[in-house]
Amino acid sequence: MVAITEERVGFRKRGLARHARHIADAAADLVRYQFGSLPHVQLLLTADTNTLADVAARSELALVEGVTQRAANKELRLARRNARGKAGTTVLAEVGVLVVVNLANVPDKASVNALLVHEFTHGHQLGAPVAREQHLAFCAHAFGVAKLPRRAVRQIEALIDQREEEAYAAENLATRLPA
């Protein structure tokens, strides 16, 4: 079951938020059926780009110990800059994963379906304990807490690209969801 919350969803996007709440469990079931287990998923629906960036960045910053305030501020600025035009993101949370969906950048219900399947696929990818540890090590490297060898960084970046391709391919499952 997907835990769903809403934050800063305006009047114009309430229909998409209602649709996302309605199909979230079905999308999670599709991903489970296709790929396997899914960790605990927290879904945050918003229509504000800054909320998407702040919540996602703070979630990962909270998991890495020893991040300086300067590095945290830099990460928050970078997250806000990179969130422009972004419809969703999946990050690690204290328990499981956090999926943040920016409904302001989603045009219709079919796109909501594809986005949820895409992000839940990322949730599956990050759900394995080994993948979680690897991602936390990469975050610690990105936040300046612990240094990773260049070879390891390149391998993780290649893995991230591979996971993105897999998630885009999984969007075809969204056609099975009601639009």
Coordinates of N, CA and C in Angstrom, one line a residue:
M1 N 0.8 -1.2 0.0 CA 0.0 0.0 0.0 C 0.9 1.2 0.0
V2 N 0.5 2.2 -0.7 CA 1.2 3.5 -0.9 C 0.6 4.5 0.1
A3 N 1.5 5.1 0.9 CA 1.1 6.2 1.8 C 1.1 7.5 1.0
I4 N -0.1 8.2 0.9 CA -0.2 9.3 0.0 C -0.5 10.6 0.8
T5 N 0.3 11.7 0.5 CA 0.0 13.0 1.2 C 0.0 14.0 0.1
E6 N -0.6 15.1 0.4 CA -0.7 16.2 -0.6 C -0.1 17.5 0.1
E7 N 0.5 18.3 -0.7 CA 1.1 19.6 -0.2 C 1.1 20.6 -1.3
R8 N 0.4 21.7 -1.1 CA 0.4 22.8 -2.0 C -0.2 22.4 -3.4
V9 N -1.3 21.7 -3.4 CA -2.0 21.3 -4.7 C -3.1 22.4 -4.9
G10 N -2.9 23.1 -6.0 CA -3.9 24.2 -6.3 C -5.2 23.6 -6.8
F11 N -6.1 24.5 -7.0 CA -7.5 24.2 -7.5 C -7.4 23.5 -8.8
R12 N -6.6 24.0 -9.7 CA -6.5 23.5 -11.1 C -6.0 22.1 -11.2
K13 N -5.2 21.6 -10.2 CA -4.6 20.3 -10.3 C -5.3 19.3 -9.3
R14 N -6.4 19.7 -8.7 CA -7.0 18.7 -7.8 C -7.5 17.5 -8.5
G15 N -8.0 17.6 -9.7 CA -8.5 16.4 -10.5 C -7.3 15.5 -10.7
L16 N -6.2 16.0 -11.1 CA -5.0 15.1 -11.3 C -4.6 14.4 -10.0
A17 N -4.7 15.2 -8.9 CA -4.3 14.6 -7.6 C -5.3 13.5 -7.2
R18 N -6.5 13.7 -7.4 CA -7.6 12.7 -7.1 C -7.3 11.5 -8.0
H19 N -7.0 11.7 -9.2 CA -6.7 10.5 -10.1 C -5.4 9.8 -9.6
A20 N -4.4 10.5 -9.2 CA -3.2 9.9 -8.7 C -3.4 9.1 -7.5
R21 N -4.2 9.6 -6.6 CA -4.6 8.9 -5.3 C -5.4 7.6 -5.7
H22 N -6.2 7.7 -6.7 CA -7.1 6.6 -7.1 C -6.3 5.4 -7.7
I23 N -5.2 5.7 -8.5 CA -4.5 4.7 -9.2 C -3.2 4.3 -8.6
A24 N -2.7 5.0 -7.6 CA -1.4 4.7 -7.0 C -1.2 3.3 -6.6
D25 N -2.1 2.7 -5.9 CA -2.0 1.3 -5.5 C -1.9 0.3 -6.7
A26 N -2.7 0.6 -7.7 CA -2.7 -0.2 -8.9 C -1.4 -0.1 -9.7
A27 N -0.8 1.1 -9.7 CA 0.5 1.3 -10.4 C 1.6 0.6 -9.6
A28 N 1.5 0.6 -8.3 CA 2.5 -0.1 -7.4 C 2.3 -1.6 -7.7
D29 N 1.1 -2.1 -7.8 CA 0.9 -3.5 -8.0 C 1.5 -3.9 -9.4
L30 N 1.3 -3.1 -10.4 CA 1.9 -3.4 -11.7 C 3.4 -3.5 -11.6
V31 N 4.0 -2.6 -10.9 CA 5.5 -2.6 -10.8 C 5.9 -3.9 -10.0
R32 N 5.2 -4.2 -8.9 CA 5.5 -5.4 -8.2 C 5.4 -6.6 -9.0
Y33 N 4.3 -6.7 -9.8 CA 4.1 -7.9 -10.7 C 5.2 -8.0 -11.7
Q34 N 5.6 -6.9 -12.3 CA 6.6 -6.9 -13.4 C 8.0 -7.1 -12.8
F35 N 8.4 -6.5 -11.7 CA 9.8 -6.4 -11.3 C 10.1 -7.2 -10.0
G36 N 9.1 -7.3 -9.1 CA 9.3 -7.9 -7.8 C 8.9 -7.0 -6.7
S37 N 9.5 -7.1 -5.6 CA 9.1 -6.4 -4.4 C 9.3 -4.9 -4.5
L38 N 8.5 -4.2 -3.7 CA 8.6 -2.7 -3.7 C 8.8 -2.4 -2.2
P39 N 9.7 -1.5 -1.8 CA 9.8 -1.1 -0.4 C 8.5 -0.2 -0.1
H40 N 8.5 0.2 1.2 CA 7.4 1.1 1.6 C 7.5 2.4 0.8
V41 N 6.5 2.8 0.2 CA 6.5 4.0 -0.7 C 5.6 5.1 -0.1
Q42 N 6.2 6.3 0.1 CA 5.5 7.5 0.5 C 5.4 8.3 -0.8
L43 N 4.2 8.6 -1.1 CA 3.9 9.5 -2.3 C 3.4 10.8 -1.9
L44 N 4.2 11.9 -2.3 CA 3.8 13.2 -2.0 C 3.4 13.9 -3.3
L45 N 2.1 14.4 -3.3 CA 1.6 15.1 -4.5 C 1.7 16.6 -4.2
T46 N 2.3 17.3 -5.1 CA 2.4 18.8 -5.0 C 2.2 19.4 -6.4
A47 N 2.0 20.7 -6.4 CA 2.0 21.5 -7.6 C 3.0 22.6 -7.6
D48 N 4.0 22.4 -6.7 CA 5.0 23.5 -6.5 C 6.4 22.9 -6.7
T49 N 7.1 23.5 -7.7 CA 8.5 23.0 -8.0 C 9.4 23.1 -6.8
N50 N 9.3 24.2 -6.0 CA 10.2 24.3 -4.9 C 9.9 23.2 -3.8
T51 N 8.7 22.9 -3.6 CA 8.3 21.8 -2.7 C 9.0 20.5 -3.1
L52 N 8.9 20.2 -4.4 CA 9.5 19.0 -4.9 C 11.0 19.0 -4.6
A53 N 11.6 20.0 -4.9 CA 13.1 20.1 -4.7 C 13.4 20.0 -3.2
D54 N 12.8 20.8 -2.4 CA 13.1 20.9 -1.0 C 12.9 19.6 -0.3
V55 N 11.7 19.0 -0.5 CA 11.4 17.7 0.2 C 12.3 16.6 -0.2
A56 N 12.6 16.5 -1.5 CA 13.5 15.4 -2.0 C 14.9 15.6 -1.4
A57 N 15.4 16.8 -1.5 CA 16.8 17.1 -1.0 C 16.9 16.9 0.5
R58 N 16.0 17.4 1.2 CA 16.0 17.2 2.7 C 15.9 15.8 3.1
S59 N 15.1 15.0 2.3 CA 15.0 13.6 2.7 C 16.3 12.9 2.6
E60 N 17.1 13.1 1.5 CA 18.4 12.5 1.4 C 19.4 13.1 2.3
L61 N 19.4 14.4 2.5 CA 20.3 15.0 3.4 C 20.2 14.5 4.8
A62 N 18.9 14.1 5.2 CA 18.7 13.6 6.6 C 19.3 12.2 6.8
L63 N 19.5 11.5 5.7 CA 20.0 10.1 5.8 C 21.6 10.1 5.8
V64 N 22.2 11.1 5.4 CA 23.7 11.1 5.4 C 24.2 11.9 6.6
E65 N 24.9 11.3 7.5 CA 25.5 12.0 8.7 C 26.7 12.8 8.3
G66 N 26.9 13.9 9.0 CA 28.1 14.7 8.8 C 28.0 15.7 7.7
V67 N 26.9 16.0 7.2 CA 26.8 17.0 6.1 C 26.9 18.4 6.8
T68 N 27.8 19.2 6.3 CA 27.9 20.6 6.8 C 26.7 21.4 6.4
Q69 N 26.4 22.5 7.1 CA 25.3 23.4 6.7 C 25.6 24.0 5.3
R70 N 26.9 24.3 5.1 CA 27.2 24.9 3.8 C 26.9 23.9 2.6
A71 N 27.3 22.7 2.8 CA 27.0 21.6 1.8 C 25.5 21.4 1.7
A72 N 24.8 21.4 2.8 CA 23.3 21.3 2.7 C 22.7 22.4 1.9
N73 N 23.1 23.6 2.2 CA 22.5 24.8 1.5 C 22.9 24.7 0.0
K74 N 24.1 24.3 -0.3 CA 24.5 24.1 -1.7 C 23.6 23.1 -2.4
E75 N 23.3 22.0 -1.7 CA 22.5 20.9 -2.3 C 21.1 21.4 -2.5
L76 N 20.5 22.1 -1.5 CA 19.2 22.7 -1.7 C 19.1 23.6 -2.9
R77 N 20.1 24.5 -3.1 CA 20.1 25.4 -4.2 C 20.2 24.6 -5.5
L78 N 21.0 23.6 -5.6 CA 21.2 22.8 -6.8 C 19.9 22.0 -7.1
A79 N 19.3 21.5 -6.0 CA 18.0 20.7 -6.2 C 16.9 21.6 -6.8
R80 N 16.9 22.9 -6.3 CA 15.8 23.8 -6.8 C 16.1 24.1 -8.3
R81 N 17.4 24.3 -8.6 CA 17.7 24.6 -10.0 C 17.4 23.4 -10.9
N82 N 17.7 22.2 -10.5 CA 17.5 21.0 -11.3 C 16.0 20.6 -11.3
A83 N 15.2 21.1 -10.4 CA 13.8 20.7 -10.4 C 12.9 21.4 -11.4
R84 N 13.4 22.5 -12.0 CA 12.6 23.2 -13.0 C 12.2 22.3 -14.1
G85 N 10.9 22.2 -14.4 CA 10.5 21.3 -15.5 C 10.4 19.9 -15.1
K86 N 10.7 19.5 -13.9 CA 10.7 18.1 -13.5 C 9.3 17.7 -13.0
A87 N 8.8 16.5 -13.4 CA 7.5 16.1 -13.0 C 7.5 15.2 -11.8
G88 N 8.6 14.5 -11.5 CA 8.7 13.7 -10.4 C 10.1 13.2 -10.1
T89 N 10.3 12.8 -8.8 CA 11.6 12.3 -8.4 C 11.3 11.2 -7.3
T90 N 12.3 10.3 -7.3 CA 12.2 9.2 -6.2 C 13.6 9.3 -5.5
V91 N 13.5 9.4 -4.2 CA 14.6 9.5 -3.3 C 14.5 8.5 -2.1
L92 N 15.6 8.2 -1.5 CA 15.5 7.4 -0.3 C 14.9 8.1 0.9
A93 N 14.1 7.4 1.7 CA 13.5 8.0 2.9 C 14.0 7.2 4.1
E94 N 13.7 7.6 5.2 CA 14.0 6.9 6.5 C 13.6 5.5 6.4
V95 N 12.4 5.2 5.9 CA 11.9 3.9 5.7 C 11.4 3.8 4.3
G96 N 12.0 3.0 3.4 CA 11.6 2.9 2.1 C 12.1 4.0 1.2
V97 N 11.1 4.4 0.3 CA 11.4 5.5 -0.6 C 10.3 6.6 -0.6
L98 N 10.7 7.8 -1.0 CA 9.8 8.9 -1.1 C 9.7 9.3 -2.6
V99 N 8.5 9.3 -3.1 CA 8.2 9.7 -4.5 C 7.5 11.0 -4.4
V100 N 8.1 12.0 -5.0 CA 7.5 13.3 -5.0 C 7.0 13.6 -6.5
V101 N 5.8 14.0 -6.6 CA 5.2 14.2 -8.0 C 4.8 15.7 -8.0
N102 N 5.3 16.4 -9.0 CA 4.9 17.8 -9.3 C 3.8 17.8 -10.3
L103 N 2.6 18.0 -9.9 CA 1.5 18.0 -10.8 C 1.4 19.2 -11.8
A104 N 2.2 20.2 -11.4 CA 2.2 21.4 -12.3 C 2.8 21.1 -13.6
N105 N 3.7 20.1 -13.7 CA 4.4 19.7 -14.9 C 3.8 18.4 -15.5
V106 N 2.6 18.0 -15.1 CA 1.9 16.9 -15.7 C 0.7 17.3 -16.4
P107 N 0.6 17.1 -17.7 CA -0.6 17.7 -18.5 C -1.9 16.9 -18.3
D108 N -1.9 15.6 -18.2 CA -3.1 14.8 -18.2 C -3.0 13.5 -17.4
K109 N -4.1 12.8 -17.3 CA -4.2 11.6 -16.5 C -3.3 10.5 -17.0
A110 N -3.2 10.4 -18.3 CA -2.3 9.3 -18.9 C -0.8 9.6 -18.5
S111 N -0.5 10.9 -18.5 CA 0.9 11.2 -18.0 C 1.1 10.9 -16.6
V112 N 0.1 11.1 -15.7 CA 0.2 10.8 -14.3 C 0.4 9.3 -14.2
N113 N -0.3 8.5 -15.0 CA -0.1 7.0 -15.0 C 1.3 6.6 -15.3
A114 N 1.8 7.2 -16.4 CA 3.2 6.9 -16.8 C 4.2 7.3 -15.8
L115 N 4.0 8.5 -15.2 CA 4.9 9.0 -14.2 C 4.9 8.2 -12.9
L116 N 3.8 7.7 -12.5 CA 3.8 6.9 -11.3 C 4.4 5.6 -11.5
V117 N 4.2 4.9 -12.7 CA 4.9 3.7 -13.0 C 6.4 3.9 -13.1
H118 N 6.8 5.0 -13.7 CA 8.2 5.3 -13.8 C 8.9 5.5 -12.5
E119 N 8.2 6.3 -11.6 CA 8.8 6.6 -10.3 C 8.8 5.3 -9.4
F120 N 7.7 4.5 -9.5 CA 7.7 3.3 -8.6 C 8.7 2.3 -9.1
T121 N 9.0 2.3 -10.4 CA 10.1 1.5 -10.9 C 11.4 1.9 -10.2
H122 N 11.7 3.2 -10.1 CA 12.8 3.7 -9.4 C 12.8 3.2 -7.9
G123 N 11.6 3.2 -7.4 CA 11.5 2.8 -6.0 C 11.9 1.3 -5.8
H124 N 11.5 0.5 -6.8 CA 11.9 -0.9 -6.8 C 13.4 -1.0 -6.9
Q125 N 14.0 -0.2 -7.8 CA 15.4 -0.3 -8.0 C 16.2 0.2 -6.8
L126 N 15.7 1.1 -6.0 CA 16.4 1.6 -4.8 C 16.0 0.8 -3.6
G127 N 15.1 -0.1 -3.7 CA 14.6 -0.8 -2.5 C 15.5 -1.9 -2.0
A128 N 16.3 -2.5 -2.8 CA 17.2 -3.6 -2.4 C 18.2 -3.0 -1.4
P129 N 18.6 -3.7 -0.4 CA 19.5 -3.2 0.6 C 20.9 -2.8 0.0
V130 N 21.4 -3.6 -0.9 CA 22.7 -3.2 -1.6 C 22.5 -1.9 -2.4
A131 N 21.5 -1.8 -3.1 CA 21.2 -0.5 -3.9 C 21.1 0.7 -3.0
R132 N 20.4 0.5 -1.8 CA 20.3 1.6 -0.9 C 21.6 2.0 -0.3
E133 N 22.4 1.0 0.1 CA 23.8 1.4 0.6 C 24.6 2.1 -0.4
Q134 N 24.6 1.6 -1.6 CA 25.3 2.2 -2.7 C 24.9 3.6 -3.0
H135 N 23.6 3.8 -3.0 CA 23.1 5.2 -3.2 C 23.4 6.1 -2.1
L136 N 23.4 5.6 -0.9 CA 23.8 6.5 0.3 C 25.3 6.8 0.2
A137 N 26.1 5.9 -0.2 CA 27.5 6.2 -0.4 C 27.7 7.2 -1.5
F138 N 26.9 7.1 -2.6 CA 27.0 8.1 -3.6 C 26.6 9.5 -3.1
C139 N 25.5 9.5 -2.3 CA 25.0 10.8 -1.8 C 26.1 11.4 -0.8
A140 N 26.7 10.6 0.0 CA 27.8 11.0 0.9 C 28.9 11.6 0.1
H141 N 29.2 11.0 -1.1 CA 30.3 11.6 -1.9 C 29.8 12.9 -2.5
A142 N 28.6 12.9 -3.0 CA 28.0 14.2 -3.6 C 28.0 15.3 -2.6
F143 N 27.7 15.0 -1.3 CA 27.6 16.0 -0.3 C 28.9 16.4 0.4
G144 N 30.0 15.7 -0.1 CA 31.3 16.1 0.4 C 31.6 15.4 1.8
V145 N 30.9 14.4 2.2 CA 31.2 13.8 3.5 C 32.2 12.7 3.3
A146 N 32.1 11.8 2.3 CA 33.0 10.7 2.1 C 33.4 10.7 0.6
K147 N 34.6 10.4 0.4 CA 35.1 10.4 -1.0 C 35.0 9.0 -1.6
L148 N 34.5 8.9 -2.8 CA 34.5 7.6 -3.5 C 35.6 7.6 -4.6
P149 N 36.2 6.5 -4.9 CA 37.1 6.5 -6.1 C 36.4 6.8 -7.4
R150 N 37.1 7.4 -8.3 CA 36.6 7.8 -9.6 C 35.9 6.7 -10.3
R151 N 36.5 5.5 -10.2 CA 36.0 4.4 -10.9 C 34.6 4.0 -10.3
A152 N 34.5 4.0 -9.0 CA 33.2 3.7 -8.4 C 32.1 4.8 -8.7
V153 N 32.5 6.0 -8.8 CA 31.6 7.1 -9.2 C 31.1 6.9 -10.6
R154 N 32.0 6.5 -11.5 CA 31.6 6.3 -12.9 C 30.7 5.1 -13.0
Q155 N 31.0 4.0 -12.2 CA 30.1 2.8 -12.2 C 28.7 3.2 -11.7
I156 N 28.6 4.0 -10.7 CA 27.3 4.3 -10.1 C 26.6 5.2 -11.1
E157 N 27.3 6.1 -11.7 CA 26.6 7.0 -12.7 C 26.1 6.2 -13.9
A158 N 26.8 5.2 -14.4 CA 26.4 4.3 -15.4 C 25.2 3.5 -15.0
L159 N 25.2 3.1 -13.7 CA 24.0 2.3 -13.2 C 22.8 3.2 -13.1
I160 N 23.0 4.5 -12.8 CA 21.8 5.4 -12.7 C 21.3 5.6 -14.1
D161 N 22.1 5.7 -15.1 CA 21.6 5.8 -16.5 C 20.9 4.6 -16.9
Q162 N 21.4 3.4 -16.6 CA 20.7 2.1 -16.9 C 19.4 2.0 -16.2
R163 N 19.3 2.5 -15.0 CA 18.0 2.4 -14.2 C 17.0 3.4 -14.9
E164 N 17.5 4.5 -15.3 CA 16.6 5.5 -16.0 C 16.0 4.9 -17.3
E165 N 16.8 4.2 -18.0 CA 16.3 3.5 -19.2 C 15.3 2.5 -18.9
E166 N 15.6 1.7 -17.9 CA 14.6 0.7 -17.4 C 13.3 1.3 -17.0
A167 N 13.3 2.4 -16.3 CA 12.1 3.1 -15.9 C 11.3 3.6 -17.0
Y168 N 12.0 4.2 -18.0 CA 11.3 4.7 -19.2 C 10.7 3.5 -20.0
A169 N 11.3 2.4 -20.0 CA 10.8 1.2 -20.7 C 9.5 0.7 -20.0
A170 N 9.5 0.8 -18.7 CA 8.4 0.3 -17.8 C 7.2 1.2 -18.0
E171 N 7.3 2.4 -18.5 CA 6.2 3.3 -18.7 C 5.1 2.7 -19.6
N172 N 5.4 1.7 -20.4 CA 4.4 1.0 -21.2 C 3.4 0.3 -20.4
L173 N 3.8 -0.1 -19.1 CA 2.8 -0.7 -18.2 C 1.6 0.2 -17.9
A174 N 1.9 1.5 -18.0 CA 0.8 2.5 -17.6 C -0.4 2.4 -18.5
T175 N -0.3 1.8 -19.6 CA -1.5 1.7 -20.5 C -2.5 0.8 -19.9
R176 N -2.1 -0.1 -18.9 CA -3.0 -1.0 -18.3 C -3.9 -0.3 -17.2
L177 N -3.5 0.9 -16.9 CA -4.2 1.7 -15.8 C -5.3 2.5 -16.4
P178 N -6.4 2.7 -15.7 CA -7.5 3.6 -16.2 C -7.1 5.0 -16.3
A179 N -7.4 5.6 -17.4 CA -7.1 7.0 -17.6 C -8.2 8.0 -17.4

